[in-house]
Amino acid sequence: MMKNFNKSFNKTMLAVAVTLASSQAMAAGFQINAQSATGIGRAFAGDAVIADNASVLSRNPAAMALFDEKQLSMGLTYADVQVEVQDVFVNSNLGELHYGSVDDAAEAKIIPNFYYVSPVNDKFAYGVAMFSNFGTGTDTTDLSNNIVAGAIPAPIDLLGKTEVTTINFNVSASYRFNDNFSVGAGLDVIYGSGTLTRGGALPSAEGPQHVDLVDVDAEGIAFGGILGAVYEINADHRFGMSYRFSPEFTADGTVNFGGTDFEEINIPLPDIFQVAGFHQLTEKFALHYTAQMTTWGDFHEITVTDPVEAQLKKYAWDDSWLFSVGGTYTLNDSWTLRAGYMYDQGVVGEVSSISIPDSDRQWYTMGATYTLSKHTSLDFGIAFVRGEETHLTEQSAVLGMVGQTPGLGADLGTVHATTISNATYYSMQYNYKF
């Protein structure tokens, strides 16, 4: 059996690498909600219209019309992400073949932000910002060198490092028509970078041999935009909405698979629509909420171009909604307290992925603002994000070819795994009113 397997594999190594294009590629698996400490503390409920500091610029440029003085906000969020990939196995005529688990498939990240809002007069305001809307990172390389039953490799075309990072540089303006209605618009300059590796050990007569199937390292710049509006019933009750247009992102670099180097990889980013409300119910307590839809259904394929165009990966993701509700309580002149809850839908539909584990998530958050002076305040936020245990299957081109060897079983290419993703966000922000 070992001899037949080696011969079959060596003859079709190029075909595996090309087939890999339709079974795994670089992708953004979830949306980042870490734009501010105040937002994290209230589960981003009402963030498109509360406008208690300059970080509202990440959600709705029209809300700058609510400011009557210049404001600066900047902060850091530490995202402690825990992704577990448990019990990766395949079925064969030899029984279940298990490759093990990865308890720490994601790395913690530090996510910065910066916002500045400047009213020009009682009609116009402008602002600049830096923040992130999308990113993902997992690493299952530890499983890629496992060989079971003496001759069957791990599904190395599904295992490795996947990382995508985007940063928005935004400039926006707002205009107030009257006491009730304001609009805003902004331009996003989006910097993105991505890394993808796929490979691992394959059995041979000389012993395990390491093979690199895919090596991607690319970066680029794209342009998007945002439109927003605010309607104020009065000083205590208002509503906001915004629509962020995201581009198809083109990154330049090297995308190597099947012995061919491509120069560009094209990744469609989803649009984001949200509506929010704010209601000051008493002198001390306010209620606020948000509904947000992200068009992950637009994330239907990834392609590469130059020297030729090819489809790397076809997806079947779904548009997703999140719903959040929060409360803010003014304790005294120094302390403001907040808390929130969010239900965040997963994006993965019919096609699941070990490298992009995803599920519906529950957010439980709390935060506070400490006012140091008339001009200066500090925000603190913490969020406990809990995902669901997800049982998934994914097709491995490598094991599918191995399964053609007589006696192993035709279902060898179907990889089973259980994933769970949790996170804890710690955020701090500095605010200054000029």
Short mmCIF file of C-alpha atoms in Angstrom, two decimals:
data_model
loop_
_atom_site.label_atom_id
_atom_site.label_comp_id
_atom_site.label_asym_id
_atom_site.label_seq_id
_atom_site.Cartn_x
_atom_site.Cartn_y
_atom_site.Cartn_z
CA MET A 1 0.00 0.00 0.00
CA MET A 2 2.85 2.42 0.85
CA LYS A 3 4.47 1.95 -2.59
CA ASN A 4 1.24 2.54 -4.48
CA PHE A 5 0.50 5.62 -2.41
CA ASN A 6 3.94 7.17 -3.07
CA LYS A 7 3.66 6.60 -6.80
CA SER A 8 0.17 8.08 -6.98
CA PHE A 9 1.10 11.09 -4.90
CA ASN A 10 4.31 11.94 -6.74
CA LYS A 11 2.57 11.82 -10.12
CA THR A 12 -0.20 14.19 -9.07
CA MET A 13 1.54 16.71 -6.80
CA LEU A 14 0.95 19.55 -9.26
CA ALA A 15 -2.71 18.64 -9.56
CA VAL A 16 -3.07 18.82 -5.79
CA ALA A 17 -1.66 22.33 -5.71
CA VAL A 18 -3.99 23.50 -8.46
CA THR A 19 -6.99 21.77 -6.89
CA LEU A 20 -6.07 23.56 -3.68
CA ALA A 21 -7.25 26.76 -5.31
CA SER A 22 -10.85 25.59 -5.02
CA SER A 23 -10.54 24.23 -1.50
CA GLN A 24 -8.73 26.86 0.56
CA ALA A 25 -7.36 30.37 0.19
CA MET A 26 -6.75 33.56 2.09
CA ALA A 27 -9.95 35.02 3.56
CA ALA A 28 -11.30 37.33 6.22
CA GLY A 29 -13.46 35.27 8.52
CA PHE A 30 -14.99 37.79 10.94
CA GLN A 31 -15.64 41.44 11.49
CA ILE A 32 -13.74 43.34 14.14
CA ASN A 33 -15.76 45.24 16.73
CA ALA A 34 -13.00 47.01 18.63
CA GLN A 35 -13.14 50.62 17.43
CA SER A 36 -13.34 52.28 20.88
CA ALA A 37 -13.37 51.62 24.61
CA THR A 38 -16.75 53.32 25.00
CA GLY A 39 -18.19 51.15 22.25
CA ILE A 40 -16.83 47.96 23.80
CA GLY A 41 -18.26 48.92 27.20
CA ARG A 42 -21.80 49.19 25.80
CA ALA A 43 -21.57 46.40 23.16
CA PHE A 44 -21.56 49.16 20.51
CA ALA A 45 -25.24 49.79 21.25
CA GLY A 46 -26.19 53.21 19.89
CA ASP A 47 -22.67 53.95 18.74
CA ALA A 48 -23.84 55.52 15.46
CA VAL A 49 -25.66 58.32 17.28
CA ILE A 50 -24.55 58.73 20.94
CA ALA A 51 -21.58 60.97 20.04
CA ASP A 52 -20.14 61.18 23.56
CA ASN A 53 -16.63 61.36 22.05
CA ALA A 54 -14.89 61.52 18.68
CA SER A 55 -14.92 57.74 18.16
CA VAL A 56 -18.44 58.08 16.71
CA LEU A 57 -16.59 58.84 13.48
CA SER A 58 -16.02 55.09 12.98
CA ARG A 59 -19.79 54.50 12.81
CA ASN A 60 -21.54 57.59 11.44
CA PRO A 61 -19.99 60.79 10.07
CA ALA A 62 -23.33 62.64 10.36
CA ALA A 63 -23.04 62.46 14.17
CA MET A 64 -20.21 65.02 14.03
CA ALA A 65 -23.00 67.60 13.70
CA LEU A 66 -23.78 66.94 17.38
CA PHE A 67 -20.41 68.39 18.47
CA ASP A 68 -19.96 72.04 19.44
CA GLU A 69 -16.24 71.82 20.22
CA LYS A 70 -13.17 70.05 18.90
CA GLN A 71 -12.53 66.59 20.33
CA LEU A 72 -9.73 64.04 20.20
CA SER A 73 -10.01 60.36 21.13
CA MET A 74 -7.34 57.69 20.87
CA GLY A 75 -6.96 54.29 22.43
CA LEU A 76 -5.85 50.68 22.36
CA THR A 77 -7.78 47.42 22.52
CA TYR A 78 -6.12 44.18 23.58
CA ALA A 79 -7.98 41.28 21.97
CA ASP A 80 -7.29 38.01 23.78
CA VAL A 81 -8.71 35.54 21.24
CA GLN A 82 -9.04 31.84 22.05
CA VAL A 83 -9.65 29.51 19.09
CA GLU A 84 -9.67 25.75 19.64
CA VAL A 85 -9.61 23.21 16.81
CA GLN A 86 -10.43 19.89 18.41
CA ASP A 87 -10.28 16.27 17.29
CA VAL A 88 -9.41 16.56 13.60
CA PHE A 89 -10.12 13.15 12.04
CA VAL A 90 -11.11 11.30 8.88
CA ASN A 91 -13.01 8.08 8.29
CA SER A 92 -11.30 5.24 6.44
CA ASN A 93 -11.51 1.51 5.95
CA LEU A 94 -8.94 1.34 8.75
CA GLY A 95 -11.35 3.11 11.10
CA GLU A 96 -11.28 6.71 12.32
CA LEU A 97 -7.85 8.29 11.87
CA HIS A 98 -7.19 11.12 14.35
CA TYR A 99 -4.67 13.94 13.85
CA GLY A 100 -5.03 15.70 17.20
CA SER A 101 -6.12 19.16 18.37
CA VAL A 102 -4.88 22.74 18.62
CA ASP A 103 -5.84 24.57 21.80
CA ASP A 104 -4.35 27.96 20.87
CA ALA A 105 -4.96 28.42 17.15
CA ALA A 106 -5.23 32.24 17.42
CA GLU A 107 -2.89 34.93 18.71
CA ALA A 108 -3.76 37.91 20.89
CA LYS A 109 -3.77 41.25 19.07
CA ILE A 110 -3.38 44.93 19.99
CA ILE A 111 -5.74 47.13 17.93
CA PRO A 112 -5.14 50.92 17.98
CA ASN A 113 -7.55 53.72 17.07
CA PHE A 114 -7.44 57.50 16.60
CA TYR A 115 -10.21 60.09 16.03
CA TYR A 116 -10.37 63.87 15.70
CA VAL A 117 -13.55 65.91 15.14
CA SER A 118 -13.57 69.66 14.45
CA PRO A 119 -16.73 71.77 14.09
CA VAL A 120 -16.17 74.64 11.63
CA ASN A 121 -19.39 76.49 12.48
CA ASP A 122 -22.94 75.60 13.47
CA LYS A 123 -23.48 73.88 10.09
CA PHE A 124 -20.22 72.16 9.08
CA ALA A 125 -17.82 69.78 10.81
CA TYR A 126 -15.00 67.57 9.64
CA GLY A 127 -12.99 64.73 11.11
CA VAL A 128 -10.16 62.28 10.54
CA ALA A 129 -9.81 58.78 11.93
CA MET A 130 -7.80 55.56 11.95
CA PHE A 131 -9.34 52.23 12.96
CA SER A 132 -9.91 48.66 11.76
CA ASN A 133 -13.08 46.93 10.57
CA PHE A 134 -11.86 43.48 9.43
CA GLY A 135 -9.23 40.99 10.47
CA THR A 136 -8.60 37.34 11.22
CA GLY A 137 -5.75 35.13 12.28
CA THR A 138 -5.43 31.41 12.93
CA ASP A 139 -2.55 28.95 12.90
CA THR A 140 -3.03 25.18 12.68
CA THR A 141 0.51 24.41 11.51
CA ASP A 142 1.10 22.08 14.49
CA LEU A 143 -1.20 19.46 12.95
CA SER A 144 0.35 19.56 9.48
CA ASN A 145 3.28 17.25 10.23
CA ASN A 146 1.20 14.39 11.66
CA ILE A 147 1.26 11.17 9.64
CA VAL A 148 -1.10 8.40 10.74
CA ALA A 149 -1.19 4.68 9.94
CA GLY A 150 2.40 5.02 8.73
CA ALA A 151 1.41 6.40 5.32
CA ILE A 152 -1.49 8.85 5.50
CA PRO A 153 -0.58 12.55 5.85
CA ALA A 154 -2.56 15.26 7.55
CA PRO A 155 -4.87 17.36 5.32
CA ILE A 156 -2.01 19.79 4.72
CA ASP A 157 -3.96 21.76 2.12
CA LEU A 158 -6.33 22.85 4.93
CA LEU A 159 -3.75 23.45 7.65
CA GLY A 160 -1.36 26.34 8.17
CA LYS A 161 -1.35 30.03 8.95
CA THR A 162 -4.14 32.40 7.85
CA GLU A 163 -3.91 36.10 8.71
CA VAL A 164 -5.62 39.18 7.27
CA THR A 165 -5.39 42.73 8.65
CA THR A 166 -7.07 45.91 7.41
CA ILE A 167 -6.69 49.51 8.60
CA ASN A 168 -9.09 52.33 7.65
CA PHE A 169 -7.78 55.87 7.26
CA ASN A 170 -10.89 58.02 7.12
CA VAL A 171 -11.67 61.67 6.37
CA SER A 172 -15.30 62.80 6.77
CA ALA A 173 -17.55 65.86 6.81
CA SER A 174 -21.03 66.58 8.15
CA TYR A 175 -23.71 69.19 7.45
CA ARG A 176 -26.62 70.21 9.70
CA PHE A 177 -29.75 71.23 7.78
CA ASN A 178 -31.75 72.26 10.85
CA ASP A 179 -32.30 71.39 14.51
CA ASN A 180 -33.53 67.91 13.57
CA PHE A 181 -31.67 66.59 10.55
CA SER A 182 -27.96 66.18 9.72
CA VAL A 183 -26.04 64.22 7.09
CA GLY A 184 -22.43 63.13 6.66
CA ALA A 185 -20.09 61.44 4.23
CA GLY A 186 -16.56 60.10 4.35
CA LEU A 187 -13.78 58.55 2.32
CA ASP A 188 -11.96 55.42 3.51
CA VAL A 189 -8.40 54.66 2.41
CA ILE A 190 -8.01 51.00 3.40
CA TYR A 191 -4.62 49.39 3.84
CA GLY A 192 -4.66 45.60 3.93
CA SER A 193 -2.13 42.83 4.28
CA GLY A 194 -2.46 39.07 4.26
CA THR A 195 -0.40 35.96 4.88
CA LEU A 196 -1.35 32.39 3.99
CA THR A 197 0.73 29.25 4.22
CA ARG A 198 -0.31 25.68 3.50
CA GLY A 199 2.00 22.71 3.68
CA GLY A 200 3.42 19.98 5.88
CA ALA A 201 4.94 16.54 5.98
CA LEU A 202 4.24 13.89 3.36
CA PRO A 203 5.33 10.26 3.65
CA SER A 204 7.94 8.89 1.27
CA ALA A 205 10.29 5.93 0.99
CA GLU A 206 13.04 8.14 2.47
CA GLY A 207 10.88 9.25 5.38
CA PRO A 208 8.64 12.29 5.92
CA GLN A 209 9.29 15.11 3.44
CA HIS A 210 8.13 18.69 4.01
CA VAL A 211 6.17 20.23 1.14
CA ASP A 212 4.99 23.85 0.78
CA LEU A 213 1.74 23.93 -1.19
CA VAL A 214 0.84 27.62 -0.84
CA ASP A 215 2.79 30.69 0.25
CA VAL A 216 1.00 34.05 0.12
CA ASP A 217 2.38 37.38 1.31
CA ALA A 218 0.54 40.39 -0.12
CA GLU A 219 -0.47 43.94 0.74
CA GLY A 220 -2.32 46.80 -0.94
CA ILE A 221 -4.53 49.88 -0.73
CA ALA A 222 -8.19 50.27 -1.72
CA PHE A 223 -10.82 52.99 -1.42
CA GLY A 224 -14.27 52.88 0.15
CA GLY A 225 -16.75 55.32 1.63
CA ILE A 226 -19.52 55.91 4.15
CA LEU A 227 -22.80 57.87 4.16
CA GLY A 228 -24.77 58.70 7.29
CA ALA A 229 -27.70 60.61 8.71
CA VAL A 230 -28.95 61.69 12.15
CA TYR A 231 -32.51 62.63 13.09
CA GLU A 232 -33.03 64.37 16.46
CA ILE A 233 -36.51 64.39 17.93
CA ASN A 234 -35.12 66.53 20.72
CA ALA A 235 -32.02 66.68 22.90
CA ASP A 236 -32.94 63.42 24.67
CA HIS A 237 -34.11 61.25 21.75
CA ARG A 238 -32.34 60.72 18.44
CA PHE A 239 -31.71 58.13 15.72
CA GLY A 240 -28.78 57.50 13.41
CA MET A 241 -28.04 55.37 10.39
CA SER A 242 -25.06 54.78 8.11
CA TYR A 243 -23.96 52.69 5.15
CA ARG A 244 -20.29 51.88 4.63
CA PHE A 245 -19.28 50.92 1.08
CA SER A 246 -16.36 48.50 0.99
CA PRO A 247 -14.28 47.80 -2.12
CA GLU A 248 -12.99 44.68 -3.77
CA PHE A 249 -9.53 44.70 -2.33
CA THR A 250 -6.55 44.03 -4.59
CA ALA A 251 -3.28 43.12 -2.87
CA ASP A 252 0.09 42.97 -4.60
CA GLY A 253 2.73 40.44 -3.69
CA THR A 254 3.50 36.80 -4.33
CA VAL A 255 0.87 34.10 -4.42
CA ASN A 256 2.63 30.83 -5.07
CA PHE A 257 0.88 27.52 -5.69
CA GLY A 258 1.28 24.78 -8.25
CA GLY A 259 4.69 26.15 -9.23
CA THR A 260 3.19 29.42 -10.50
CA ASP A 261 3.75 32.88 -9.03
CA PHE A 262 0.78 35.26 -9.23
CA GLU A 263 1.20 38.97 -8.55
CA GLU A 264 -2.27 40.01 -7.35
CA ILE A 265 -4.98 38.55 -5.15
CA ASN A 266 -8.50 40.03 -5.18
CA ILE A 267 -10.66 39.91 -2.04
CA PRO A 268 -14.19 41.41 -1.92
CA LEU A 269 -14.93 43.15 1.40
CA PRO A 270 -18.54 43.40 2.62
CA ASP A 271 -20.60 46.56 3.08
CA ILE A 272 -21.92 47.54 6.54
CA PHE A 273 -25.37 49.02 7.21
CA GLN A 274 -26.51 50.05 10.68
CA VAL A 275 -29.28 51.90 12.48
CA ALA A 276 -29.09 53.10 16.08
CA GLY A 277 -31.19 54.86 18.69
CA PHE A 278 -30.46 56.83 21.87
CA HIS A 279 -32.97 57.79 24.57
CA GLN A 280 -32.13 59.74 27.73
CA LEU A 281 -34.90 58.32 29.90
CA THR A 282 -33.98 60.06 33.15
CA GLU A 283 -31.40 62.61 34.21
CA LYS A 284 -28.99 59.80 35.03
CA PHE A 285 -29.96 56.84 32.79
CA ALA A 286 -29.94 56.44 28.99
CA LEU A 287 -31.00 53.46 26.85
CA HIS A 288 -29.46 52.82 23.42
CA TYR A 289 -29.46 50.09 20.76
CA THR A 290 -28.09 49.08 17.35
CA ALA A 291 -29.02 46.76 14.49
CA GLN A 292 -26.25 46.16 11.96
CA MET A 293 -26.10 44.10 8.76
CA THR A 294 -22.87 43.11 7.02
CA THR A 295 -23.10 41.86 3.43
CA TRP A 296 -20.86 38.82 3.80
CA GLY A 297 -22.87 37.33 0.93
CA ASP A 298 -20.70 39.57 -1.30
CA PHE A 299 -17.71 37.52 -0.19
CA HIS A 300 -18.41 34.92 -2.86
CA GLU A 301 -14.98 34.22 -4.31
CA ILE A 302 -11.29 35.08 -4.19
CA THR A 303 -9.36 35.36 -7.43
CA VAL A 304 -5.73 35.81 -8.44
CA THR A 305 -4.45 37.66 -11.48
CA ASP A 306 -1.22 38.21 -13.38
CA PRO A 307 -0.05 36.30 -15.31
CA VAL A 308 -3.54 34.77 -15.70
CA GLU A 309 -6.82 35.08 -13.82
CA ALA A 310 -8.02 32.15 -11.75
CA GLN A 311 -10.56 31.51 -9.02
CA LEU A 312 -8.81 30.56 -5.81
CA LYS A 313 -11.84 29.90 -3.67
CA LYS A 314 -15.62 29.90 -4.02
CA TYR A 315 -17.59 30.67 -0.87
CA ALA A 316 -21.19 30.30 0.26
CA TRP A 317 -21.24 32.78 3.12
CA ASP A 318 -24.36 34.55 4.37
CA ASP A 319 -25.17 38.17 5.13
CA SER A 320 -25.08 38.54 8.91
CA TRP A 321 -26.83 40.70 11.49
CA LEU A 322 -25.86 41.85 14.94
CA PHE A 323 -28.24 43.31 17.51
CA SER A 324 -27.12 45.09 20.64
CA VAL A 325 -28.71 46.94 23.54
CA GLY A 326 -27.01 48.92 26.27
CA GLY A 327 -27.44 51.36 29.10
CA THR A 328 -25.46 54.33 30.40
CA TYR A 329 -25.70 55.55 34.00
CA THR A 330 -24.19 58.81 35.24
CA LEU A 331 -23.05 57.98 38.76
CA ASN A 332 -21.62 61.40 39.63
CA ASP A 333 -19.55 64.20 38.13
CA SER A 334 -16.51 61.91 37.89
CA TRP A 335 -17.87 58.51 36.88
CA THR A 336 -20.15 57.33 34.09
CA LEU A 337 -20.98 53.61 33.95
CA ARG A 338 -22.17 51.55 30.98
CA ALA A 339 -23.03 47.97 30.07
CA GLY A 340 -24.36 46.10 27.05
CA TYR A 341 -25.31 42.86 25.36
CA MET A 342 -24.86 41.87 21.72
CA TYR A 343 -26.02 38.92 19.63
CA ASP A 344 -23.66 38.55 16.66
CA GLN A 345 -24.53 36.11 13.86
CA GLY A 346 -21.83 33.96 12.28
CA VAL A 347 -21.12 34.32 8.57
CA VAL A 348 -20.27 30.78 7.46
CA GLY A 349 -23.08 29.11 5.54
CA GLU A 350 -22.92 25.85 3.64
CA VAL A 351 -19.13 25.84 3.25
CA SER A 352 -17.27 25.59 6.56
CA SER A 353 -13.55 25.93 7.14
CA ILE A 354 -11.07 24.75 9.74
CA SER A 355 -8.90 27.82 9.16
CA ILE A 356 -11.83 30.24 9.65
CA PRO A 357 -13.84 28.84 12.58
CA ASP A 358 -17.01 30.81 13.08
CA SER A 359 -20.33 30.66 14.92
CA ASP A 360 -23.00 32.86 16.43
CA ARG A 361 -21.56 34.85 19.35
CA GLN A 362 -22.87 36.42 22.56
CA TRP A 363 -21.25 39.61 23.87
CA TYR A 364 -21.42 40.59 27.55
CA THR A 365 -19.81 43.97 28.15
CA MET A 366 -19.27 46.71 30.70
CA GLY A 367 -17.27 49.91 30.92
CA ALA A 368 -16.79 53.29 32.55
CA THR A 369 -15.63 56.84 31.91
CA TYR A 370 -13.57 58.71 34.50
CA THR A 371 -13.60 62.48 34.05
CA LEU A 372 -10.23 63.93 35.03
CA SER A 373 -11.06 67.55 34.24
CA LYS A 374 -13.31 69.75 32.14
CA HIS A 375 -11.26 68.81 29.09
CA THR A 376 -9.93 65.30 29.78
CA SER A 377 -11.48 61.89 30.39
CA LEU A 378 -10.47 58.22 30.30
CA ASP A 379 -12.65 55.37 29.03
CA PHE A 380 -12.38 51.72 30.01
CA GLY A 381 -14.18 48.78 28.45
CA ILE A 382 -14.21 45.01 28.73
CA ALA A 383 -16.13 42.50 26.64
CA PHE A 384 -16.55 38.76 27.10
CA VAL A 385 -17.33 37.19 23.71
CA ARG A 386 -18.53 33.60 23.72
CA GLY A 387 -18.99 31.48 20.61
CA GLU A 388 -20.68 28.13 20.09
CA GLU A 389 -19.13 24.71 19.69
CA THR A 390 -19.27 23.96 15.96
CA HIS A 391 -18.91 20.59 14.26
CA LEU A 392 -17.70 21.01 10.70
CA THR A 393 -16.54 19.07 7.67
CA GLU A 394 -14.20 20.24 4.94
CA GLN A 395 -12.90 18.56 1.81
CA SER A 396 -9.14 17.96 1.53
CA ALA A 397 -7.77 17.59 -2.00
CA VAL A 398 -4.64 15.92 -0.60
CA LEU A 399 -6.51 13.23 1.34
CA GLY A 400 -9.02 12.87 -1.50
CA MET A 401 -6.18 11.75 -3.73
CA VAL A 402 -4.77 9.49 -1.04
CA GLY A 403 -8.22 7.92 -0.76
CA GLN A 404 -7.90 6.70 -4.35
CA THR A 405 -5.39 4.16 -3.11
CA PRO A 406 -7.18 0.78 -2.94
CA GLY A 407 -8.16 -0.26 0.56
CA LEU A 408 -8.25 3.18 2.22
CA GLY A 409 -11.85 4.21 1.52
CA ALA A 410 -13.40 6.80 -0.76
CA ASP A 411 -14.45 9.06 2.16
CA LEU A 412 -10.87 9.77 3.23
CA GLY A 413 -10.99 13.30 1.80
CA THR A 414 -13.75 14.45 4.18
CA VAL A 415 -12.09 16.03 7.22
CA HIS A 416 -14.07 16.36 10.45
CA ALA A 417 -13.29 18.76 13.30
CA THR A 418 -14.87 20.62 16.21
CA THR A 419 -14.09 24.31 16.70
CA ILE A 420 -14.92 26.92 19.31
CA SER A 421 -13.97 30.60 19.33
CA ASN A 422 -14.06 32.89 22.37
CA ALA A 423 -12.46 36.24 23.10
CA THR A 424 -12.00 38.82 25.81
CA TYR A 425 -11.45 42.46 24.83
CA TYR A 426 -9.74 44.93 27.14
CA SER A 427 -9.82 48.55 25.98
CA MET A 428 -8.65 51.95 27.20
CA GLN A 429 -9.17 55.34 25.57
CA TYR A 430 -8.06 58.92 26.15
CA ASN A 431 -10.41 61.81 25.28
CA TYR A 432 -9.66 65.53 25.10
CA LYS A 433 -12.04 68.43 24.46
CA PHE A 434 -10.39 71.58 23.12
#
